[in-house]
């Protein structure tokens, strides 16, 4: 396959402390990318950074907090001068029937899944200009394409990510910054902690994706020639025939 050599590129991966983010960091590092690992659980980031050695730097960041995001990107600029890939992956989902759901959970999801993407994207754009093949890739969800019962607010945040990217793509295309969305179905991760048992049962039934499968979709998109934009990848376990 004709792919870009990613050696020496710089990536920021949010939500790198577990699941899809950690798998993406490992795969990018294996491709020669320097990965800046961002999340709140510093112990997890430090362990991953130790595993990846010189290929990674861990920086604590709460993507919901604009000041924390500004600090992250100031450090990235100082150390690396710019960014080739922003992987907006940090996020969470709380399963609840909307009528009885807790507004505090709405806010947590909106803050991380939507404001997190907005803060990181705005901070990254100036660091991406003039870097061939630069890309912003965000993780939405199959729930960002189809409403899923008992995930209504989560779905709202993920639909918002898709809409935001559709517009952003038009703003950044002339600057040759590629804007991609990945919409996974069921993946084996720590996601959905308040219904972990039910989700694990469903993941077993569906023979769910693994984090590494989503990481491969990211690297596939990023490693395309710089003029090639993979706009969107919706991926699910073959057994997941409904949202
Ligand atoms: P995990 O729970 O394993 O990982 C979530 C990651 O997000 C953690 O590293 C967590 O780090 C980070 N995170 C959450 N909130 C914040 C925050 N405010 N600031 C910084 N980091 C934060 O689940 P996944 O790997 O599955 O989740 C990754 C993405 O994939 C999410 O956006 C999720 O919505 C999406 N997704 C997942 C699916 C699945 O079935 N697993 C399906 C479709 C989409 P920390 O707590 O250390 O801050």
Short mmCIF file of C-alpha atoms and ligand atoms in Angstrom, two decimals:
data_model
loop_
_atom_site.label_atom_id
_atom_site.label_comp_id
_atom_site.label_asym_id
_atom_site.label_seq_id
_atom_site.Cartn_x
_atom_site.Cartn_y
_atom_site.Cartn_z
CA UNK A 1 0.00 0.00 0.00
CA UNK A 2 1.10 3.54 -0.69
CA UNK A 3 1.22 5.18 2.72
CA UNK A 4 3.10 8.11 4.28
CA UNK A 5 6.15 7.34 6.37
CA UNK A 6 5.11 8.64 9.79
CA UNK A 7 8.59 8.70 11.31
CA UNK A 8 9.24 11.91 13.22
CA UNK A 9 5.62 13.11 13.21
CA UNK A 10 4.17 14.50 16.44
CA UNK A 11 0.76 13.39 17.74
CA UNK A 12 -1.35 14.48 20.69
CA UNK A 13 -3.63 11.68 21.90
CA UNK A 14 -6.31 12.61 24.44
CA UNK A 15 -7.72 9.89 26.65
CA UNK A 16 -4.42 8.01 26.34
CA UNK A 17 -4.71 6.49 29.82
CA UNK A 18 -6.90 3.58 28.69
CA UNK A 19 -8.82 1.86 25.91
CA UNK A 20 -8.72 3.27 22.39
CA UNK A 21 -6.36 6.14 23.29
CA UNK A 22 -3.73 3.84 24.81
CA UNK A 23 -3.94 1.48 21.80
CA UNK A 24 -3.64 4.42 19.40
CA UNK A 25 -0.58 5.70 21.26
CA UNK A 26 1.10 2.28 21.07
CA UNK A 27 0.42 1.89 17.35
CA UNK A 28 1.52 5.43 16.49
CA UNK A 29 4.72 4.97 18.49
CA UNK A 30 5.38 1.71 16.62
CA UNK A 31 5.08 3.71 13.38
CA UNK A 32 7.76 6.14 14.53
CA UNK A 33 5.49 8.94 15.75
CA UNK A 34 6.31 10.88 18.93
CA UNK A 35 3.14 10.68 21.00
CA UNK A 36 2.06 13.19 23.63
CA UNK A 37 -0.16 11.27 26.01
CA UNK A 38 -2.90 13.35 27.64
CA UNK A 39 -5.52 12.41 30.24
CA UNK A 40 -6.27 13.00 33.91
CA UNK A 41 -4.93 9.76 35.46
CA UNK A 42 -1.23 10.56 35.54
CA UNK A 43 -0.19 7.20 37.02
CA UNK A 44 -1.60 5.44 33.95
CA UNK A 45 0.04 7.92 31.57
CA UNK A 46 3.40 7.58 33.29
CA UNK A 47 3.22 3.78 33.01
CA UNK A 48 2.46 3.99 29.28
CA UNK A 49 5.18 6.59 28.73
CA UNK A 50 7.68 4.30 30.50
CA UNK A 51 6.60 1.44 28.22
CA UNK A 52 7.00 3.55 25.06
CA UNK A 53 10.30 5.16 26.12
CA UNK A 54 11.60 8.01 23.97
CA UNK A 55 8.55 7.77 21.70
CA UNK A 56 6.20 9.31 24.27
CA UNK A 57 5.70 12.16 26.69
CA UNK A 58 2.97 12.17 29.36
CA UNK A 59 1.18 15.40 30.19
CA UNK A 60 -1.74 15.58 32.63
CA UNK A 61 -4.74 17.29 31.08
CA UNK A 62 -8.46 17.62 31.72
CA UNK A 63 -9.85 18.32 28.25
CA UNK A 64 -12.99 19.83 29.77
CA UNK A 65 -10.87 22.60 31.30
CA UNK A 66 -9.74 25.26 28.80
CA UNK A 67 -6.80 26.34 30.99
CA UNK A 68 -5.55 22.76 31.29
CA UNK A 69 -5.77 22.34 27.49
CA UNK A 70 -3.90 25.63 26.96
CA UNK A 71 -1.11 24.38 29.24
CA UNK A 72 -0.93 21.09 27.31
CA UNK A 73 -0.56 22.78 23.92
CA UNK A 74 1.89 25.39 25.24
CA UNK A 75 4.10 22.50 26.39
CA UNK A 76 3.72 20.74 23.02
CA UNK A 77 4.67 23.93 21.18
CA UNK A 78 7.71 24.49 23.41
CA UNK A 79 8.96 20.90 23.09
CA UNK A 80 8.04 20.02 19.51
CA UNK A 81 7.26 23.27 17.69
CA UNK A 82 4.03 21.91 16.23
CA UNK A 83 1.60 19.01 15.90
CA UNK A 84 0.90 16.71 12.94
CA UNK A 85 -1.97 14.73 14.45
CA UNK A 86 -4.55 15.61 17.07
CA UNK A 87 -6.51 12.52 18.13
CA UNK A 88 -9.53 13.78 20.07
CA UNK A 89 -10.42 10.54 21.77
CA UNK A 90 -11.13 11.44 25.42
CA UNK A 91 -14.75 10.90 26.33
CA UNK A 92 -17.25 9.15 28.50
CA UNK A 93 -20.76 7.77 28.39
CA UNK A 94 -23.30 7.38 31.14
CA UNK A 95 -26.20 5.03 30.41
CA UNK A 96 -29.53 6.34 31.71
CA UNK A 97 -33.14 6.69 30.71
CA UNK A 98 -33.40 10.40 29.85
CA UNK A 99 -36.46 11.12 32.02
CA UNK A 100 -34.64 10.05 35.18
CA UNK A 101 -31.09 10.97 34.15
CA UNK A 102 -28.91 13.25 36.26
CA UNK A 103 -28.10 16.71 34.80
CA UNK A 104 -24.66 16.46 36.43
CA UNK A 105 -23.97 13.52 34.09
CA UNK A 106 -25.22 15.54 31.08
CA UNK A 107 -22.66 18.17 31.95
CA UNK A 108 -19.80 15.70 32.39
CA UNK A 109 -20.51 14.21 28.97
CA UNK A 110 -20.94 17.55 27.22
CA UNK A 111 -17.79 18.93 28.90
CA UNK A 112 -15.53 16.02 27.91
CA UNK A 113 -17.07 14.82 24.64
CA UNK A 114 -17.87 18.19 23.10
CA UNK A 115 -16.04 21.00 24.91
CA UNK A 116 -12.97 18.75 25.11
CA UNK A 117 -12.94 18.40 21.32
CA UNK A 118 -13.52 22.13 20.85
CA UNK A 119 -10.80 23.24 23.29
CA UNK A 120 -8.18 20.85 21.93
CA UNK A 121 -9.00 21.54 18.29
CA UNK A 122 -8.83 25.31 18.69
CA UNK A 123 -5.50 25.05 20.52
CA UNK A 124 -4.04 22.63 17.94
CA UNK A 125 -4.96 24.39 14.68
CA UNK A 126 -2.25 27.10 14.83
CA UNK A 127 0.34 24.38 15.57
CA UNK A 128 -0.70 22.36 12.49
CA UNK A 129 -0.46 24.96 9.73
CA UNK A 130 2.25 24.30 7.15
CA UNK A 131 2.81 20.68 8.23
CA UNK A 132 2.13 18.35 5.28
CA UNK A 133 -0.43 15.67 6.07
CA UNK A 134 -1.61 17.34 9.29
CA UNK A 135 -4.82 15.82 10.59
CA UNK A 136 -7.44 16.28 13.28
CA UNK A 137 -9.23 13.02 14.00
CA UNK A 138 -11.99 12.74 16.58
CA UNK A 139 -13.80 9.75 17.99
CA UNK A 140 -17.54 10.06 17.67
CA UNK A 141 -19.57 6.84 17.81
CA UNK A 142 -22.17 4.78 16.00
CA UNK A 143 -24.26 6.62 18.62
CA UNK A 144 -23.28 9.82 16.79
CA UNK A 145 -25.07 8.57 13.66
CA UNK A 146 -28.01 6.71 15.17
CA UNK A 147 -29.83 7.48 18.41
CA UNK A 148 -29.50 4.67 20.92
CA UNK A 149 -32.07 4.10 23.67
CA UNK A 150 -30.78 5.11 27.11
CA UNK A 151 -27.76 6.87 25.62
CA UNK A 152 -29.62 10.02 24.51
CA UNK A 153 -27.33 12.69 25.95
CA UNK A 154 -24.24 10.72 24.98
CA UNK A 155 -25.67 10.45 21.44
CA UNK A 156 -26.32 14.20 21.42
CA UNK A 157 -22.66 14.91 22.19
CA UNK A 158 -21.46 12.49 19.51
CA UNK A 159 -23.89 13.84 16.86
CA UNK A 160 -22.47 17.27 17.72
CA UNK A 161 -18.93 16.05 17.06
CA UNK A 162 -19.98 14.84 13.58
CA UNK A 163 -21.67 18.17 12.76
CA UNK A 164 -18.73 20.18 14.07
CA UNK A 165 -16.30 18.20 11.90
CA UNK A 166 -18.47 18.56 8.81
CA UNK A 167 -18.24 22.35 9.12
CA UNK A 168 -14.61 22.43 10.29
CA UNK A 169 -13.54 20.37 7.29
CA UNK A 170 -14.72 23.20 5.05
CA UNK A 171 -12.81 25.80 7.08
CA UNK A 172 -9.53 23.87 7.22
CA UNK A 173 -9.50 22.15 3.82
CA UNK A 174 -7.92 25.20 2.11
CA UNK A 175 -5.10 25.00 4.69
CA UNK A 176 -4.65 21.30 3.82
CA UNK A 177 -5.49 20.26 7.36
CA UNK A 178 -7.45 17.02 7.13
CA UNK A 179 -10.48 16.54 9.38
CA UNK A 180 -11.60 12.98 10.09
CA UNK A 181 -14.20 11.31 12.28
CA UNK A 182 -14.15 7.70 13.45
CA UNK A 183 -17.47 6.26 14.62
CA UNK A 184 -16.92 2.96 16.40
CA UNK A 185 -19.59 0.51 17.46
CA UNK A 186 -19.02 -1.75 20.47
CA UNK A 187 -15.38 -1.85 21.60
CA UNK A 188 -13.84 -3.72 24.56
CA UNK A 189 -12.71 -0.86 26.85
CA UNK A 190 -13.55 0.65 30.23
CA UNK A 191 -16.27 2.76 28.57
CA UNK A 192 -19.76 2.70 30.15
CA UNK A 193 -18.63 1.99 33.70
CA UNK A 194 -22.11 2.47 35.21
CA UNK A 195 -23.44 -0.48 33.19
CA UNK A 196 -20.21 -2.44 32.89
CA UNK A 197 -21.74 -5.87 33.40
CA UNK A 198 -24.49 -5.37 30.79
CA UNK A 199 -22.01 -3.90 28.32
CA UNK A 200 -19.58 -6.78 28.76
CA UNK A 201 -22.43 -9.21 28.08
CA UNK A 202 -23.29 -7.28 24.92
CA UNK A 203 -19.61 -7.12 23.87
CA UNK A 204 -19.37 -10.89 24.24
CA UNK A 205 -22.56 -11.41 22.22
CA UNK A 206 -21.35 -9.09 19.46
CA UNK A 207 -17.72 -10.29 19.42
CA UNK A 208 -16.87 -6.63 19.92
CA UNK A 209 -14.02 -4.70 18.36
CA UNK A 210 -10.77 -4.25 20.25
CA UNK A 211 -9.12 -0.90 20.85
CA UNK A 212 -6.39 -1.92 18.41
CA UNK A 213 -8.98 -2.17 15.60
CA UNK A 214 -9.90 1.48 16.10
CA UNK A 215 -6.21 2.42 16.36
CA UNK A 216 -5.67 0.80 12.96
CA UNK A 217 -8.43 2.94 11.44
CA UNK A 218 -6.70 6.03 12.82
CA UNK A 219 -3.29 5.10 11.44
CA UNK A 220 -4.84 4.10 8.08
CA UNK A 221 -6.37 7.58 7.80
CA UNK A 222 -3.30 9.44 9.00
CA UNK A 223 -0.85 7.54 6.79
CA UNK A 224 -2.67 8.35 3.56
CA UNK A 225 -0.80 10.69 1.21
CA UNK A 226 -1.18 14.32 2.43
CA UNK A 227 -3.70 15.20 -0.30
CA UNK A 228 -5.98 12.29 0.60
CA UNK A 229 -8.71 12.92 3.15
CA UNK A 230 -10.49 10.00 4.75
CA UNK A 231 -13.51 11.94 6.01
CA UNK A 232 -15.26 9.38 8.07
CA UNK A 233 -14.95 5.76 9.18
CA UNK A 234 -17.97 4.05 10.72
CA UNK A 235 -16.83 0.68 12.02
CA UNK A 236 -18.57 -1.99 14.03
CA UNK A 237 -18.35 -5.65 14.87
CA UNK A 238 -19.86 -7.60 11.98
CA UNK A 239 -22.46 -9.01 14.36
CA UNK A 240 -23.63 -5.49 15.36
CA UNK A 241 -26.26 -5.13 12.65
CA UNK A 242 -28.30 -2.51 14.56
CA UNK A 243 -26.96 0.57 16.38
P1 LIG B 1 -12.18 4.36 28.21
O1 LIG B 1 -13.11 4.63 29.33
O2 LIG B 1 -11.30 3.16 28.28
O3 LIG B 1 -11.27 5.62 27.91
C1 LIG B 1 -11.74 6.94 28.01
C2 LIG B 1 -10.55 7.86 28.07
O4 LIG B 1 -11.02 9.21 28.09
C3 LIG B 1 -9.71 7.66 29.32
O5 LIG B 1 -8.35 7.65 28.95
C4 LIG B 1 -10.02 8.88 30.17
O6 LIG B 1 -8.86 9.27 30.90
C5 LIG B 1 -10.32 9.92 29.08
N1 LIG B 1 -11.09 11.06 29.58
C6 LIG B 1 -12.39 11.09 29.96
N2 LIG B 1 -12.71 12.33 30.37
C7 LIG B 1 -11.60 13.09 30.24
C8 LIG B 1 -11.29 14.43 30.51
N3 LIG B 1 -12.20 15.28 31.02
N4 LIG B 1 -10.04 14.88 30.24
C9 LIG B 1 -9.11 14.05 29.73
N5 LIG B 1 -9.33 12.75 29.47
C10 LIG B 1 -10.56 12.28 29.73
O7 LIG B 1 -13.13 4.24 26.92
P2 LIG B 1 -12.83 4.21 25.34
O8 LIG B 1 -11.41 3.97 25.06
O9 LIG B 1 -13.84 3.32 24.77
O10 LIG B 1 -13.24 5.71 24.94
C11 LIG B 1 -12.55 6.46 23.97
C12 LIG B 1 -13.55 7.16 23.08
O11 LIG B 1 -14.26 6.19 22.31
C13 LIG B 1 -14.60 7.97 23.83
O12 LIG B 1 -14.76 9.22 23.19
C14 LIG B 1 -15.87 7.13 23.66
O13 LIG B 1 -17.03 7.90 23.70
C15 LIG B 1 -15.63 6.53 22.29
N6 LIG B 1 -16.39 5.34 21.95
C16 LIG B 1 -16.26 4.17 22.65
C17 LIG B 1 -16.98 3.06 22.30
C18 LIG B 1 -16.88 1.77 23.05
O14 LIG B 1 -17.72 0.89 22.84
N7 LIG B 1 -15.88 1.59 23.90
C19 LIG B 1 -17.91 3.08 21.16
C20 LIG B 1 -17.96 4.35 20.46
C21 LIG B 1 -17.22 5.42 20.84
P3 LIG B 1 -8.81 9.82 32.41
O15 LIG B 1 -9.99 9.24 33.15
O16 LIG B 1 -7.49 9.33 32.91
O17 LIG B 1 -8.86 11.31 32.28
#
